[in-house]
């Protein structure tokens, strides 16, 4: 089992920035592709970004490119999501998820993931 704990969410004004963290424990972190999803009120959970096991290959949902940056530190068993130029539409609960194996196109599907964090709330005010 992999345990995931997100942190770093909060209240921010439009145009501001936040960095989310997700700390993993329980298994070899570098065995897992790591991803971020988000779920806005009344909506489905959407893919945000993923990063390969080595951390060399990020992959983003088209709408996130240019504003969000995913990274990981395998020595710290942590994955990050740096968010900038935030908009009210970015308001959501942000979840990290772990997928055993390489980064493949299926990473955009939440059904592929076995391990999820509890989520961290991000609220962007106008």
Coordinates of N, CA and C in Angstrom, one line a residue:
X1 N 0.8 -1.2 0.0 CA 0.0 0.0 0.0 C 0.9 1.3 0.0
X2 N 0.4 2.3 -0.6 CA 1.0 3.6 -0.6 C 0.1 4.6 0.1
X3 N 0.6 5.3 1.0 CA -0.2 6.3 1.7 C 0.3 7.7 1.1
X4 N -0.7 8.5 0.8 CA -0.5 9.8 0.2 C -1.1 10.9 1.1
X5 N -0.4 11.9 1.4 CA -0.9 13.0 2.2 C -0.6 14.3 1.5
X6 N -1.7 15.0 1.0 CA -1.5 16.3 0.4 C -1.4 17.5 1.4
X7 N -0.8 18.5 1.0 CA -0.8 19.7 1.8 C -0.5 20.9 0.9
X8 N -0.7 22.1 1.5 CA -0.4 23.3 0.7 C -1.6 24.1 0.2
X9 N -2.8 23.5 0.3 CA -3.9 24.2 -0.2 C -4.3 25.4 0.7
X10 N -5.2 26.2 0.2 CA -5.6 27.4 0.9 C -6.4 28.3 0.1
X11 N -6.5 29.5 0.6 CA -7.3 30.6 0.0 C -6.3 31.6 -0.7
X12 N -6.5 31.9 -1.9 CA -5.6 32.8 -2.6 C -6.4 33.7 -3.6
X13 N -5.9 34.8 -3.8 CA -6.6 35.7 -4.8 C -6.2 35.4 -6.2
X14 N -7.1 35.7 -7.1 CA -6.9 35.5 -8.5 C -5.6 36.1 -8.9
X15 N -4.8 35.4 -9.7 CA -3.5 35.8 -10.1 C -2.4 35.4 -9.2
X16 N -2.7 34.8 -8.1 CA -1.7 34.4 -7.1 C -1.2 33.0 -7.4
X17 N -0.4 32.5 -6.5 CA 0.3 31.2 -6.7 C 0.2 30.4 -5.4
X18 N 0.2 29.1 -5.6 CA 0.3 28.1 -4.5 C 1.1 26.9 -5.0
X19 N 1.8 26.3 -4.0 CA 2.5 25.1 -4.3 C 1.9 24.0 -3.4
X20 N 1.4 23.0 -4.0 CA 0.9 21.8 -3.3 C 1.9 20.7 -3.2
X21 N 1.9 20.0 -2.1 CA 2.8 18.9 -1.9 C 2.0 17.6 -1.6
X22 N 2.6 16.5 -2.0 CA 2.0 15.2 -1.7 C 3.1 14.3 -1.2
X23 N 3.1 14.0 0.1 CA 4.1 13.1 0.7 C 3.6 11.6 0.6
X24 N 4.5 10.8 0.2 CA 4.1 9.4 0.0 C 4.9 8.5 1.0
X25 N 4.3 7.4 1.4 CA 5.0 6.5 2.3 C 4.4 5.1 2.0
X26 N 5.2 4.1 2.4 CA 4.7 2.7 2.4 C 5.3 1.8 1.3
X27 N 5.7 2.4 0.2 CA 6.3 1.6 -0.9 C 7.4 2.4 -1.5
X28 N 8.1 1.9 -2.5 CA 9.2 2.6 -3.1 C 8.6 3.6 -4.0
X29 N 8.8 4.9 -3.6 CA 8.2 6.0 -4.3 C 8.5 6.0 -5.8
X30 N 9.7 5.7 -6.1 CA 10.2 5.8 -7.5 C 9.6 4.7 -8.4
X31 N 8.9 3.8 -7.9 CA 8.2 2.8 -8.7 C 6.9 3.3 -9.2
X32 N 6.5 4.5 -8.8 CA 5.1 5.0 -9.2 C 5.2 6.3 -10.0
X33 N 4.4 6.3 -11.1 CA 4.0 7.5 -11.7 C 3.1 8.3 -10.8
X34 N 3.3 9.5 -10.7 CA 2.5 10.4 -9.7 C 1.7 11.4 -10.5
X35 N 0.5 11.6 -10.0 CA -0.4 12.5 -10.7 C -1.1 13.4 -9.8
X36 N -1.7 14.5 -10.3 CA -2.6 15.4 -9.6 C -3.9 15.4 -10.4
X37 N -5.0 15.3 -9.7 CA -6.3 15.5 -10.2 C -7.0 16.6 -9.4
X38 N -8.1 17.1 -9.9 CA -8.9 18.0 -9.1 C -10.4 17.8 -9.3
X39 N -11.1 18.2 -8.3 CA -12.6 18.1 -8.4 C -13.2 19.4 -7.9
X40 N -13.9 20.1 -8.8 CA -14.6 21.3 -8.4 C -16.0 20.9 -7.9
X41 N -16.7 21.7 -7.1 CA -18.0 21.4 -6.6 C -19.0 21.1 -7.7
X42 N -19.6 19.9 -7.6 CA -20.6 19.5 -8.5 C -20.1 19.0 -9.8
X43 N -18.8 18.8 -9.9 CA -18.2 18.3 -11.1 C -17.4 17.0 -10.9
X44 N -17.1 16.4 -12.0 CA -16.3 15.2 -11.9 C -14.8 15.5 -11.6
X45 N -14.1 14.5 -11.2 CA -12.7 14.7 -10.9 C -11.9 14.7 -12.2
X46 N -11.1 15.7 -12.4 CA -10.4 15.8 -13.7 C -8.9 15.7 -13.5
X47 N -8.2 15.2 -14.5 CA -6.8 15.0 -14.6 C -6.2 16.4 -14.7
X48 N -5.1 16.6 -14.0 CA -4.4 17.9 -14.0 C -3.0 17.7 -14.6
X49 N -2.2 16.8 -14.0 CA -0.8 16.6 -14.5 C -0.3 15.3 -13.9
X50 N 0.7 14.7 -14.6 CA 1.4 13.5 -14.2 C 2.9 13.7 -14.4
X51 N 3.7 12.9 -13.7 CA 5.1 12.9 -13.9 C 5.7 11.5 -13.8
X52 N 6.6 11.3 -14.7 CA 7.2 9.9 -14.7 C 7.9 9.6 -13.5
X53 N 8.3 8.3 -13.4 CA 8.9 7.8 -12.1 C 10.2 8.5 -11.9
X54 N 11.0 8.8 -12.9 CA 12.3 9.5 -12.7 C 12.2 11.0 -12.5
X55 N 11.0 11.5 -12.9 CA 10.8 12.9 -12.7 C 11.2 13.7 -14.0
X56 N 11.6 13.0 -15.0 CA 12.1 13.7 -16.2 C 11.0 14.1 -17.2
X57 N 9.9 13.4 -17.1 CA 8.8 13.6 -18.1 C 7.5 14.0 -17.4
X58 N 7.2 15.3 -17.5 CA 5.9 15.8 -17.0 C 4.8 15.6 -18.2
X59 N 3.6 15.6 -17.8 CA 2.5 15.5 -18.7 C 1.3 16.3 -18.2
X60 N 0.8 17.2 -19.0 CA -0.3 18.0 -18.5 C -1.6 17.9 -19.3
X61 N -2.7 18.2 -18.6 CA -3.9 18.4 -19.3 C -3.7 19.7 -20.1
X62 N -4.3 19.8 -21.3 CA -4.1 20.9 -22.1 C -4.4 22.3 -21.4
X63 N -5.4 22.3 -20.6 CA -5.9 23.5 -20.0 C -4.9 24.0 -18.9
X64 N -4.0 23.1 -18.5 CA -3.1 23.4 -17.4 C -1.7 23.9 -17.9
X65 N -1.5 23.6 -19.1 CA -0.1 23.9 -19.6 C 0.2 25.4 -19.5
X66 N 1.4 25.7 -19.0 CA 1.8 27.1 -18.9 C 1.6 27.7 -17.6
X67 N 0.6 27.2 -16.8 CA 0.3 27.8 -15.5 C 0.7 26.8 -14.4
X68 N 0.7 25.5 -14.6 CA 0.9 24.5 -13.6 C 2.2 23.8 -13.9
X69 N 3.0 23.5 -12.9 CA 4.2 22.7 -13.1 C 4.3 21.6 -12.0
X70 N 4.4 20.4 -12.5 CA 4.5 19.2 -11.7 C 6.0 18.8 -11.5
X71 N 6.4 18.4 -10.4 CA 7.7 18.0 -10.1 C 7.7 17.0 -9.0
X72 N 8.8 16.3 -8.8 CA 8.9 15.3 -7.7 C 10.4 15.3 -7.2
X73 N 10.5 14.9 -6.0 CA 11.8 14.7 -5.3 C 11.8 13.3 -4.8
X74 N 12.4 12.4 -5.5 CA 12.3 11.0 -5.1 C 13.1 10.7 -3.7
X75 N 14.0 11.6 -3.4 CA 14.8 11.4 -2.2 C 13.9 11.8 -1.0
X76 N 12.9 12.7 -1.3 CA 11.9 13.1 -0.2 C 10.6 12.4 -0.3
X77 N 10.4 11.5 -1.3 CA 9.1 10.8 -1.5 C 8.0 11.8 -1.6
X78 N 8.2 12.9 -2.4 CA 7.2 13.9 -2.5 C 7.0 14.4 -3.9
X79 N 5.8 14.7 -4.3 CA 5.5 15.2 -5.6 C 4.8 16.6 -5.3
X80 N 5.1 17.5 -6.2 CA 4.6 18.9 -6.0 C 3.8 19.3 -7.2
X81 N 3.0 20.3 -7.0 CA 2.2 21.0 -8.0 C 2.4 22.5 -7.8
X82 N 3.1 23.2 -8.6 CA 3.3 24.6 -8.5 C 2.2 25.2 -9.4
X83 N 1.4 26.0 -8.8 CA 0.3 26.6 -9.6 C 0.4 28.2 -9.6
X84 N 0.4 28.8 -10.7 CA 0.5 30.2 -10.8 C -0.6 30.8 -11.7
X85 N -0.7 32.1 -11.7 CA -1.8 32.8 -12.4 C -3.2 32.1 -12.1
X86 N -3.4 31.9 -10.9 CA -4.6 31.2 -10.5 C -5.9 31.9 -10.8
X87 N -6.9 31.2 -11.2 CA -8.2 31.8 -11.6 C -9.3 31.2 -10.6
X88 N -10.4 31.9 -10.5 CA -11.5 31.3 -9.7 C -11.9 29.9 -10.2
X89 N -11.8 29.7 -11.5 CA -12.1 28.4 -12.0 C -11.2 27.2 -11.5
X90 N -10.1 27.6 -11.0 CA -9.2 26.6 -10.4 C -9.6 26.1 -9.0
X91 N -10.6 26.7 -8.5 CA -11.1 26.3 -7.2 C -11.6 24.9 -7.2
X92 N -11.0 24.1 -6.4 CA -11.3 22.6 -6.4 C -10.6 22.0 -5.2
X93 N -11.0 20.7 -5.0 CA -10.2 19.9 -4.1 C -9.1 19.2 -5.0
X94 N -7.9 19.3 -4.6 CA -6.8 18.7 -5.4 C -6.3 17.4 -4.8
X95 N -6.2 16.4 -5.6 CA -5.8 15.1 -5.1 C -4.5 14.6 -5.8
X96 N -3.7 14.0 -5.0 CA -2.6 13.3 -5.7 C -2.9 11.8 -5.8
X97 N -2.3 11.2 -6.7 CA -2.6 9.7 -7.0 C -1.3 9.1 -7.5
X98 N -1.2 7.8 -7.2 CA -0.1 7.0 -7.5 C -0.5 5.8 -8.4
X99 N 0.3 5.6 -9.4 CA 0.1 4.6 -10.4 C 1.4 3.8 -10.5
X100 N 1.3 2.5 -10.2 CA 2.5 1.7 -10.3 C 2.9 1.5 -11.8
X101 N 4.1 1.8 -12.2 CA 4.5 1.6 -13.5 C 4.8 2.9 -14.2
X102 N 5.1 2.8 -15.5 CA 5.5 4.0 -16.3 C 4.4 4.9 -16.6
X103 N 4.8 6.1 -17.0 CA 3.8 7.1 -17.5 C 3.3 6.7 -18.9
X104 N 2.0 6.5 -19.0 CA 1.4 6.1 -20.2 C 0.2 6.9 -20.4
X105 N -0.4 6.9 -21.7 CA -1.5 7.8 -21.9 C -2.7 7.6 -21.0
X106 N -2.8 6.4 -20.5 CA -3.9 6.1 -19.6 C -3.9 6.8 -18.3
X107 N -2.8 7.5 -18.0 CA -2.7 8.2 -16.7 C -3.7 9.3 -16.5
X108 N -4.4 9.7 -17.6 CA -5.4 10.7 -17.4 C -6.7 10.2 -16.8
X109 N -6.8 8.9 -16.8 CA -8.1 8.2 -16.3 C -8.0 7.9 -14.8
X110 N -8.8 8.4 -14.0 CA -8.8 8.2 -12.6 C -9.0 6.7 -12.2
X111 N -9.7 6.0 -13.1 CA -9.9 4.6 -12.8 C -8.6 3.7 -12.9
X112 N -7.5 4.3 -13.4 CA -6.3 3.6 -13.5 C -5.5 3.5 -12.1
X113 N -6.0 4.4 -11.2 CA -5.2 4.6 -10.0 C -5.7 3.8 -8.8
X114 N -4.8 3.2 -8.1 CA -5.2 2.5 -6.9 C -5.0 3.3 -5.6
X115 N -4.2 4.3 -5.6 CA -3.8 5.0 -4.4 C -4.1 6.5 -4.6
X116 N -4.8 7.0 -3.6 CA -5.2 8.4 -3.6 C -5.0 9.0 -2.2
X117 N -4.7 10.3 -2.3 CA -4.7 11.1 -1.0 C -6.0 11.5 -0.7
X118 N -6.1 12.2 0.5 CA -7.4 12.7 1.0 C -7.9 14.0 0.3
X119 N -7.0 14.7 -0.4 CA -7.3 15.9 -1.0 C -6.9 17.2 -0.2
X120 N -6.7 18.2 -0.9 CA -6.5 19.5 -0.2 C -7.3 20.6 -1.0
X121 N -7.9 21.4 -0.2 CA -8.8 22.4 -0.8 C -8.0 23.6 -1.3
X122 N -8.3 24.0 -2.6 CA -7.7 25.3 -3.1 C -8.9 26.2 -3.5
X123 N -9.0 27.4 -2.9 CA -10.0 28.3 -3.2 C -9.4 29.6 -3.8
X124 N -9.8 30.0 -4.9 CA -9.3 31.2 -5.6 C -10.4 32.2 -5.6
X125 N -10.2 33.4 -5.0 CA -11.2 34.4 -5.0 C -10.9 35.5 -6.1
X126 N -12.0 36.1 -6.5 CA -11.8 37.1 -7.6 C -11.6 38.5 -7.0

